[in-house]
mmCIF file of C-alpha atoms in Angstrom:
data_model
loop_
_atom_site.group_PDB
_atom_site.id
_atom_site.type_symbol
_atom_site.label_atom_id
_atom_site.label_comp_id
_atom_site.label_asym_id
_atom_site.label_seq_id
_atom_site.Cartn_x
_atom_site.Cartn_y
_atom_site.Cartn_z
ATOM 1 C CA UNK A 1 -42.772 42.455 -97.101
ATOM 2 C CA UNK A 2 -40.947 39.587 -97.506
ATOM 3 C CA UNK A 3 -37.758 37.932 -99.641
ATOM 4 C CA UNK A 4 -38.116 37.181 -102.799
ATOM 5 C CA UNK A 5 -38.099 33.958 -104.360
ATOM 6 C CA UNK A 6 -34.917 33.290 -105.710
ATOM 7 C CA UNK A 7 -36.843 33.875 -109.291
ATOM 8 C CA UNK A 8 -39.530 34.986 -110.734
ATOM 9 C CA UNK A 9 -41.339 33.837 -113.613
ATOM 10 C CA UNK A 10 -44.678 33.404 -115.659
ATOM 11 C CA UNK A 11 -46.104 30.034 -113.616
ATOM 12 C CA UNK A 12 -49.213 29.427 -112.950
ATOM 13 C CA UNK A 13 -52.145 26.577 -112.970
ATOM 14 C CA UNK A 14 -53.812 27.614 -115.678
ATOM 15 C CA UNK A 15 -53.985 24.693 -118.573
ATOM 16 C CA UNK A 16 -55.375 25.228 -122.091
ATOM 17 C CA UNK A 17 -59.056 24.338 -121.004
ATOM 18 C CA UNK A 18 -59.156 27.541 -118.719
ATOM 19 C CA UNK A 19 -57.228 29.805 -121.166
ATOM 20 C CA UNK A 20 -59.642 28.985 -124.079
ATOM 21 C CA UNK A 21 -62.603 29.421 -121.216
ATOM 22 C CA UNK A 22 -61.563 32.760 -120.661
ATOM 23 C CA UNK A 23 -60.370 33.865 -124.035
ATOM 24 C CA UNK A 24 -64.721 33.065 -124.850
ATOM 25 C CA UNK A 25 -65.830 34.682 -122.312
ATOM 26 C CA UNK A 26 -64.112 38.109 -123.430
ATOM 27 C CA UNK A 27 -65.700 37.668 -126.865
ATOM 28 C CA UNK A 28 -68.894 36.303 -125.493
ATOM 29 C CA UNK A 29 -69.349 39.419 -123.529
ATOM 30 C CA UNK A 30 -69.277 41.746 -126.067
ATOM 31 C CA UNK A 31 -71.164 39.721 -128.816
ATOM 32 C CA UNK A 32 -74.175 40.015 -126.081
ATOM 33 C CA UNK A 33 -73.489 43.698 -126.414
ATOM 34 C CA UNK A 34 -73.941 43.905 -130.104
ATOM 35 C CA UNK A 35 -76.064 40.830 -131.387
ATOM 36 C CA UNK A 36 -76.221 40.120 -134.788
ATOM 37 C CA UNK A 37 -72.643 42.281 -135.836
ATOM 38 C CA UNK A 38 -70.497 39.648 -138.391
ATOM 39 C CA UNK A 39 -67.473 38.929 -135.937
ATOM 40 C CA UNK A 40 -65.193 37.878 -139.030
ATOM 41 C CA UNK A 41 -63.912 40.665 -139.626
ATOM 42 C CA UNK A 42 -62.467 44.321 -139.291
ATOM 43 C CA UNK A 43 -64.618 47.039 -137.131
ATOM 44 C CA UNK A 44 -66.804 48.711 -139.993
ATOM 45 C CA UNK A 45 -65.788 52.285 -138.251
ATOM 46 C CA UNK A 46 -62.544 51.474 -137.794
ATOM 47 C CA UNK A 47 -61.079 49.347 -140.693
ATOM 48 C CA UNK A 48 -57.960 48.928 -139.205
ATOM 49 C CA UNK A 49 -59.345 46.905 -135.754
ATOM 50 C CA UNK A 50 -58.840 43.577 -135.357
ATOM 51 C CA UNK A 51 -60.861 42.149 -132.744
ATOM 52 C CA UNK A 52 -58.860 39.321 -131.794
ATOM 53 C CA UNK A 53 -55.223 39.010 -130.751
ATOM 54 C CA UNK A 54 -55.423 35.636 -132.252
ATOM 55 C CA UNK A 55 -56.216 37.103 -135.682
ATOM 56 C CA UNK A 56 -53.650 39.913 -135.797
ATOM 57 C CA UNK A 57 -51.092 39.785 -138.456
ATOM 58 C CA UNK A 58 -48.487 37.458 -137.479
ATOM 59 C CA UNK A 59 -45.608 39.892 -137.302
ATOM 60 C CA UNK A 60 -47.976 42.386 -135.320
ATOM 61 C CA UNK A 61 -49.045 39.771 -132.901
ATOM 62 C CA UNK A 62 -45.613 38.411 -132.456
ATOM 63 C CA UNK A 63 -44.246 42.046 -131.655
ATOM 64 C CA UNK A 64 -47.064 42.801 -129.296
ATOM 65 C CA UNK A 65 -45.845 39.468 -127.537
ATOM 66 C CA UNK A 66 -42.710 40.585 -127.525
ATOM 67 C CA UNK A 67 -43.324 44.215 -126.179
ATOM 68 C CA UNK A 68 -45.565 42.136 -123.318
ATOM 69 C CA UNK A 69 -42.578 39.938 -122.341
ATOM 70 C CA UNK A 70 -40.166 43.203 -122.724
ATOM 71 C CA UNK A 71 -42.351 44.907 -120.174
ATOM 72 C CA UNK A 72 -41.964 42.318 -117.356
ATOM 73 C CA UNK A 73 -38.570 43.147 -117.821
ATOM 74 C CA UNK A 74 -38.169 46.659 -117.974
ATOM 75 C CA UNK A 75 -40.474 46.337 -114.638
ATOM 76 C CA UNK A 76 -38.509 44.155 -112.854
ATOM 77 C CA UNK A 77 -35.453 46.400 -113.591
ATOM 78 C CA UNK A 78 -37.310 49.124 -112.688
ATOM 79 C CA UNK A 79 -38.444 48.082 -109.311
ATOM 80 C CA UNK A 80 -34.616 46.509 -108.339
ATOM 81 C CA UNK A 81 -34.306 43.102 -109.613
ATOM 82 C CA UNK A 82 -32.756 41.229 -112.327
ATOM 83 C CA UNK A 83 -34.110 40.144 -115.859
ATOM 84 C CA UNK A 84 -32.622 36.904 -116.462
ATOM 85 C CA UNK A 85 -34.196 35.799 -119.433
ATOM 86 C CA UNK A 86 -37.431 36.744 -122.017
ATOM 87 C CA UNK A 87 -38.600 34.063 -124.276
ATOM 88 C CA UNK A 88 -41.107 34.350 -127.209
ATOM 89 C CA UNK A 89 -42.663 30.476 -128.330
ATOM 90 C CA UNK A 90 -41.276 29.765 -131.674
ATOM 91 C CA UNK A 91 -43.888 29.236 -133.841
ATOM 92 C CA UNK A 92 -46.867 26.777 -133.452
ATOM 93 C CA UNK A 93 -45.868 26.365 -129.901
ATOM 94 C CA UNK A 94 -48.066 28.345 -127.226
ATOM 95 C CA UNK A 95 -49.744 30.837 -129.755
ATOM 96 C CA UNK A 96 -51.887 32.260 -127.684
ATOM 97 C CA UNK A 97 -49.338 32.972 -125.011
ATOM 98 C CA UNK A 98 -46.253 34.095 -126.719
ATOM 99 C CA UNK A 99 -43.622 33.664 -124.671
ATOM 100 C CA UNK A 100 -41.762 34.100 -120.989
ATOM 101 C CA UNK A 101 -39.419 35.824 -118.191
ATOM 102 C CA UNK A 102 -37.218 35.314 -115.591
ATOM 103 C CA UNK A 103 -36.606 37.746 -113.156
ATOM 104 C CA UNK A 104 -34.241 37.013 -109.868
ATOM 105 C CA UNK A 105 -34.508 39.259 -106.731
ATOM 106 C CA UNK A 106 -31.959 39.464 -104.412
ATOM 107 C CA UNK A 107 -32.398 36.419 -101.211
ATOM 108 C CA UNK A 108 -31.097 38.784 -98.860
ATOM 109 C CA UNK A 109 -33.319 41.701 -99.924
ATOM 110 C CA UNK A 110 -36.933 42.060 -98.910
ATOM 111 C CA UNK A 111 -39.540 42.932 -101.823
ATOM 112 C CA UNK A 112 -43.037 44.782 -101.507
ATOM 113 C CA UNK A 113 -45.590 42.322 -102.528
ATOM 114 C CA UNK A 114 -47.216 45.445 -104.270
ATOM 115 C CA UNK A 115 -43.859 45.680 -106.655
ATOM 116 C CA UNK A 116 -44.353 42.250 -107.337
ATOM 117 C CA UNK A 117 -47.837 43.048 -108.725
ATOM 118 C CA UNK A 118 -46.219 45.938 -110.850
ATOM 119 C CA UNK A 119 -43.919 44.089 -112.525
ATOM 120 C CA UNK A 120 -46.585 41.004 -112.993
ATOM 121 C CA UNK A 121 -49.927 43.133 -113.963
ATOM 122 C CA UNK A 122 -48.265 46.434 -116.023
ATOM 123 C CA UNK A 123 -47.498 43.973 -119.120
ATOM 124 C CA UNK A 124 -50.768 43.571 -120.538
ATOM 125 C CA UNK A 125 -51.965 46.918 -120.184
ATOM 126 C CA UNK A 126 -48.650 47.396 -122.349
ATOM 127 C CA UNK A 127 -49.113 45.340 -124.715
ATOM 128 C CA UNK A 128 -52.688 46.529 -125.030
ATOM 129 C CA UNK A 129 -51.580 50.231 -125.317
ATOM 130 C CA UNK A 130 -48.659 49.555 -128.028
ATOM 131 C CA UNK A 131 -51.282 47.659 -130.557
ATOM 132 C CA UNK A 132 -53.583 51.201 -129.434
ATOM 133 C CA UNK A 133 -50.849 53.218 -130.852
ATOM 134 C CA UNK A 134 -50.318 50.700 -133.773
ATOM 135 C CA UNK A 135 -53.758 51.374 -135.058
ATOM 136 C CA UNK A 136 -55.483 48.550 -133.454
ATOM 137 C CA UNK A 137 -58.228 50.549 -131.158
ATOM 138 C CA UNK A 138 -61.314 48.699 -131.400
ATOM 139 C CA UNK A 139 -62.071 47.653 -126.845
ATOM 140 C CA UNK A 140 -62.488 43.929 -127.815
ATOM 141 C CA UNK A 141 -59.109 44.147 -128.925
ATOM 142 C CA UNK A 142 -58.225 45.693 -125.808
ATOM 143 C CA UNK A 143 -59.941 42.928 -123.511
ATOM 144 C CA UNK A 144 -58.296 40.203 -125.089
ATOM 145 C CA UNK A 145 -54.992 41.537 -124.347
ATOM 146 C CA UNK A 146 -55.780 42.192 -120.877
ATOM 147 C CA UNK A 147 -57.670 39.409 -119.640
ATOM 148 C CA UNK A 148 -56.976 36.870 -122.089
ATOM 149 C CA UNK A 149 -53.188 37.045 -123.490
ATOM 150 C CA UNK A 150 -52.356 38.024 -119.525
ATOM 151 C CA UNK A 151 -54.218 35.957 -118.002
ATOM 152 C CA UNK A 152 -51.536 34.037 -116.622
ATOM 153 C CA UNK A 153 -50.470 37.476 -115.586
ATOM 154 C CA UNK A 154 -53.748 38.060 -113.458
ATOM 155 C CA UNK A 155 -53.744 34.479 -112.374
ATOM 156 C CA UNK A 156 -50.393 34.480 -110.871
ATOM 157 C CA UNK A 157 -51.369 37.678 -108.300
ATOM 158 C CA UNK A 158 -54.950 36.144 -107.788
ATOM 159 C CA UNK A 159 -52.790 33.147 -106.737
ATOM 160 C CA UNK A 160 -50.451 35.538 -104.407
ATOM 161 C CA UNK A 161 -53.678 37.206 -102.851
ATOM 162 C CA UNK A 162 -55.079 34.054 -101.620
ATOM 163 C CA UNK A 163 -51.942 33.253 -100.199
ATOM 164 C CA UNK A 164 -52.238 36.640 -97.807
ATOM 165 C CA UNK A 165 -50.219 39.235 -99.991
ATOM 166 C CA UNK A 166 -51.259 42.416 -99.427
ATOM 167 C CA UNK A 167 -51.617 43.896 -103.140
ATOM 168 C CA UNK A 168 -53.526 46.791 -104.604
ATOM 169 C CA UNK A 169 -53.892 45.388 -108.051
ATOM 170 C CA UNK A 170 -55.504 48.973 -109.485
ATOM 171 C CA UNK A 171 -52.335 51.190 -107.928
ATOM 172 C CA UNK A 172 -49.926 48.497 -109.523
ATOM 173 C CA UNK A 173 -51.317 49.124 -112.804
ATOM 174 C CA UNK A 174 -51.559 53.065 -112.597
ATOM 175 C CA UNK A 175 -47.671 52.517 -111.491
ATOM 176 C CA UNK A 176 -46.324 50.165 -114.115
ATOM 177 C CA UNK A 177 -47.719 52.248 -116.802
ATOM 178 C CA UNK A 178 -45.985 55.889 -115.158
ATOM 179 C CA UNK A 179 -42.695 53.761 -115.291
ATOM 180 C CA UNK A 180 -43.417 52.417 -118.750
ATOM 181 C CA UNK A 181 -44.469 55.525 -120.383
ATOM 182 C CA UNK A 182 -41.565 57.382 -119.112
ATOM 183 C CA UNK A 183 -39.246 57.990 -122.104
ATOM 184 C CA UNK A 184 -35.977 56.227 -121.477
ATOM 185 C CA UNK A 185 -38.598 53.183 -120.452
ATOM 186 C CA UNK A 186 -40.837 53.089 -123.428
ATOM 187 C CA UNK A 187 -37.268 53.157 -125.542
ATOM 188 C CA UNK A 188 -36.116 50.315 -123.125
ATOM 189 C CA UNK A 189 -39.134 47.858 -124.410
ATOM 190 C CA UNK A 190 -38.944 48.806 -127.606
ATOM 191 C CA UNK A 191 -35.544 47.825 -128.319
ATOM 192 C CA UNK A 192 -35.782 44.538 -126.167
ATOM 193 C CA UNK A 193 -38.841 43.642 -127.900
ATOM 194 C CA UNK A 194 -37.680 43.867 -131.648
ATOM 195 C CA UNK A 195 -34.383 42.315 -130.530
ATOM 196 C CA UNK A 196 -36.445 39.823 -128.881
ATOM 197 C CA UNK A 197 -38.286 38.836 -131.988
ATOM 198 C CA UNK A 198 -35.173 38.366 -133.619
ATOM 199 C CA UNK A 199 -34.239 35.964 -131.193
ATOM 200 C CA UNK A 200 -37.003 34.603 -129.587
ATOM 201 C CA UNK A 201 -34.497 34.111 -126.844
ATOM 202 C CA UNK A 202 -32.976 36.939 -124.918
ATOM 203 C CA UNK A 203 -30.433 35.835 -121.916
ATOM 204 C CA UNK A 204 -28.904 38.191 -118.676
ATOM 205 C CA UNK A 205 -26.347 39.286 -120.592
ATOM 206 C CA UNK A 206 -27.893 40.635 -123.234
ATOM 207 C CA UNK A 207 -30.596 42.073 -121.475
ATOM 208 C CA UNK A 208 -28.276 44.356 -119.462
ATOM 209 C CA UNK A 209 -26.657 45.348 -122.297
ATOM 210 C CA UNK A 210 -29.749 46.982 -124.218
ATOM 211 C CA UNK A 211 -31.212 48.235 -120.959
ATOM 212 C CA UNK A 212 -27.908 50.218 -120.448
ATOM 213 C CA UNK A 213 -27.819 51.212 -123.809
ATOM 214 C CA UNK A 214 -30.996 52.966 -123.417
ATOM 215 C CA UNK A 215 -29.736 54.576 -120.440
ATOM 216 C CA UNK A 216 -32.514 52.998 -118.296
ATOM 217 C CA UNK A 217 -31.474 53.576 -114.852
ATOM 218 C CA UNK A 218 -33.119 53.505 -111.354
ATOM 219 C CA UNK A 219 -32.158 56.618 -110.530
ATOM 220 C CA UNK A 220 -34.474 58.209 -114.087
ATOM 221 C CA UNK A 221 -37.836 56.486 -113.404
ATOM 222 C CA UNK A 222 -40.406 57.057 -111.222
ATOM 223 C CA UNK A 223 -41.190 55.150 -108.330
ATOM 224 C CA UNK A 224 -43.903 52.647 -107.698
ATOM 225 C CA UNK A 225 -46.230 53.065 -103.913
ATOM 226 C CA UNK A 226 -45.944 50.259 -101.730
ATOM 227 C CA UNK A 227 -47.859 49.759 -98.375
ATOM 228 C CA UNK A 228 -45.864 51.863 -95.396
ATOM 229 C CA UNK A 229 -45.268 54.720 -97.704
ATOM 230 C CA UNK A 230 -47.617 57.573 -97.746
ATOM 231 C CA UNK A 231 -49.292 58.828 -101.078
ATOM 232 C CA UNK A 232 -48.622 62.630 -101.791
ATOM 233 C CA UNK A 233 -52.249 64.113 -99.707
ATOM 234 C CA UNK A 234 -53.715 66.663 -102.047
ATOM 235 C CA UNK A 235 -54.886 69.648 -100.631
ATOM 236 C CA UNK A 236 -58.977 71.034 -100.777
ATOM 237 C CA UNK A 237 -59.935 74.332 -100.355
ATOM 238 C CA UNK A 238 -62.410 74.447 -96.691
ATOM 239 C CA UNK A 239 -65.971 74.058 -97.015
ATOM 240 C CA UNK A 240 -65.751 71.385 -99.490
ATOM 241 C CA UNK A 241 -66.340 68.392 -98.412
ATOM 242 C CA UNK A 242 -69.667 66.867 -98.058
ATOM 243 C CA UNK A 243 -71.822 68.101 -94.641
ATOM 244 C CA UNK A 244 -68.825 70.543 -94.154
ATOM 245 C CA UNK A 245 -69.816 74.550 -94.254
ATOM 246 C CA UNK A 246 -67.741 77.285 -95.667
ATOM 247 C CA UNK A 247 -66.039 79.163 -93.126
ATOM 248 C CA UNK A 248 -67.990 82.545 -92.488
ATOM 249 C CA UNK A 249 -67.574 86.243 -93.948
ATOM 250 C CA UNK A 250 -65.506 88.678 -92.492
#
């Protein structure tokens, strides 16, 4: 563990070549799955799908955005630091990304490196399982959420692992969506997110005061692992385990 930076925030190196690289290669991938299907449109067994996050309805891609950003935040509330500030790109600027946060940790507090990953990896999967709910099921759908509107998300803890931080990026994902799917949570995003769509600009202030209004406290959610705390063991009957025997009659 170490302190946190004084803030925390969506930055990373990736430029509009590498984002449009990646946002191909998701669609590449599954047109060589399924050569010769007309990509223009809806799923043909499920009308509703869109396959794109790109070509969602604007007022359903802008709220997915906005449940994304509202995520980060619930997260870093969760996990014992600050929002300061969630952004959505007014329109025509950054499409494809949506929008921001700001999250400020305490100096004189030390963070796990694998809550950092919770709060920076759980939004996507969010955002991805809100548009699920909404209708929009079809697994492109889901990959471009994931990989391609977080990939700034992704980037940020591949940049974090190459500097030595000891991350589990699979456990930080099962444990930002228990937090997020707990009730008080999920109401948490939800109003942030359609306030934040209002706005478009969302400061401390105002942050706090929705999260308390949901009644989103540390004490209701569940907690996240961390390295130096033991996972719950589960238990196995004797005899079960591969080149083990069962123990004998009586």
């Amino acid at each position: 563990m170490e302190r946190a930076p004084s803030s925390l925030q969506k930055i990373t190196d990736l430029d509009g070549l590498r984002i449009d690289a990646i946002h191909r290669q998701v669609h590449d991938r599954f047109r060589s799955l399924a050569s010769g299907i007309s990509y223009a449109g809806a799923s043909p067994w499920h009308p509703v799908d869109v396959w794109c996050v790109a070509k969602l309805p604007e007022a359903v891609r802008w709220h997915s955005a906005a449940i994304h950003e509202a995520a980060h935040s619930v997260l870093a509330f969760a996990l014992g630091l600050t929002p300061q500030r969630l952004t959505l790109a007014a329109e025509g600027e950054q499409p494809d990304i949506g929008g921001g946060y700001i999250a400020a940790g305490d100096p004189e507090r030390q963070y796990p490196h694998q809550h950092i990953a919770v709060m920076t990896l759980g939004a996507g999967p969010a955002q991805a399982r809100h548009l699920h709910a909404a209708g929009y099921t079809h697994p492109e759908l889901r990959s471009c959420v994931t990989e391609f509107a977080a990939a700034g998300d992704v980037r940020q803890i591949e940049q974090r692992i190459a500097e030595n931080w000891l991350i589990d990026r699979a456990q930080a994902r099962v444990d930002a969506k228990k937090i997020l799917t707990h009730p008080v949570a999920a109401a948490a995003v939800e109003v942030l997110a359609g306030q934040l769509v209002a706005e478009r600009d969302l400061d401390a202030g105002q942050i706090a005061g929705m999260i308390g209004a949901c009644g989103l406290t540390g004490a209701v959610l569940p907690s996240a692992w961390a390295p130096g705390r033991r996972l719950p063991v589960l238990s196995h009957s004797a005899g079960t385990c591969a080149g083990e025997r069962p123990p004998p009659r009586p």
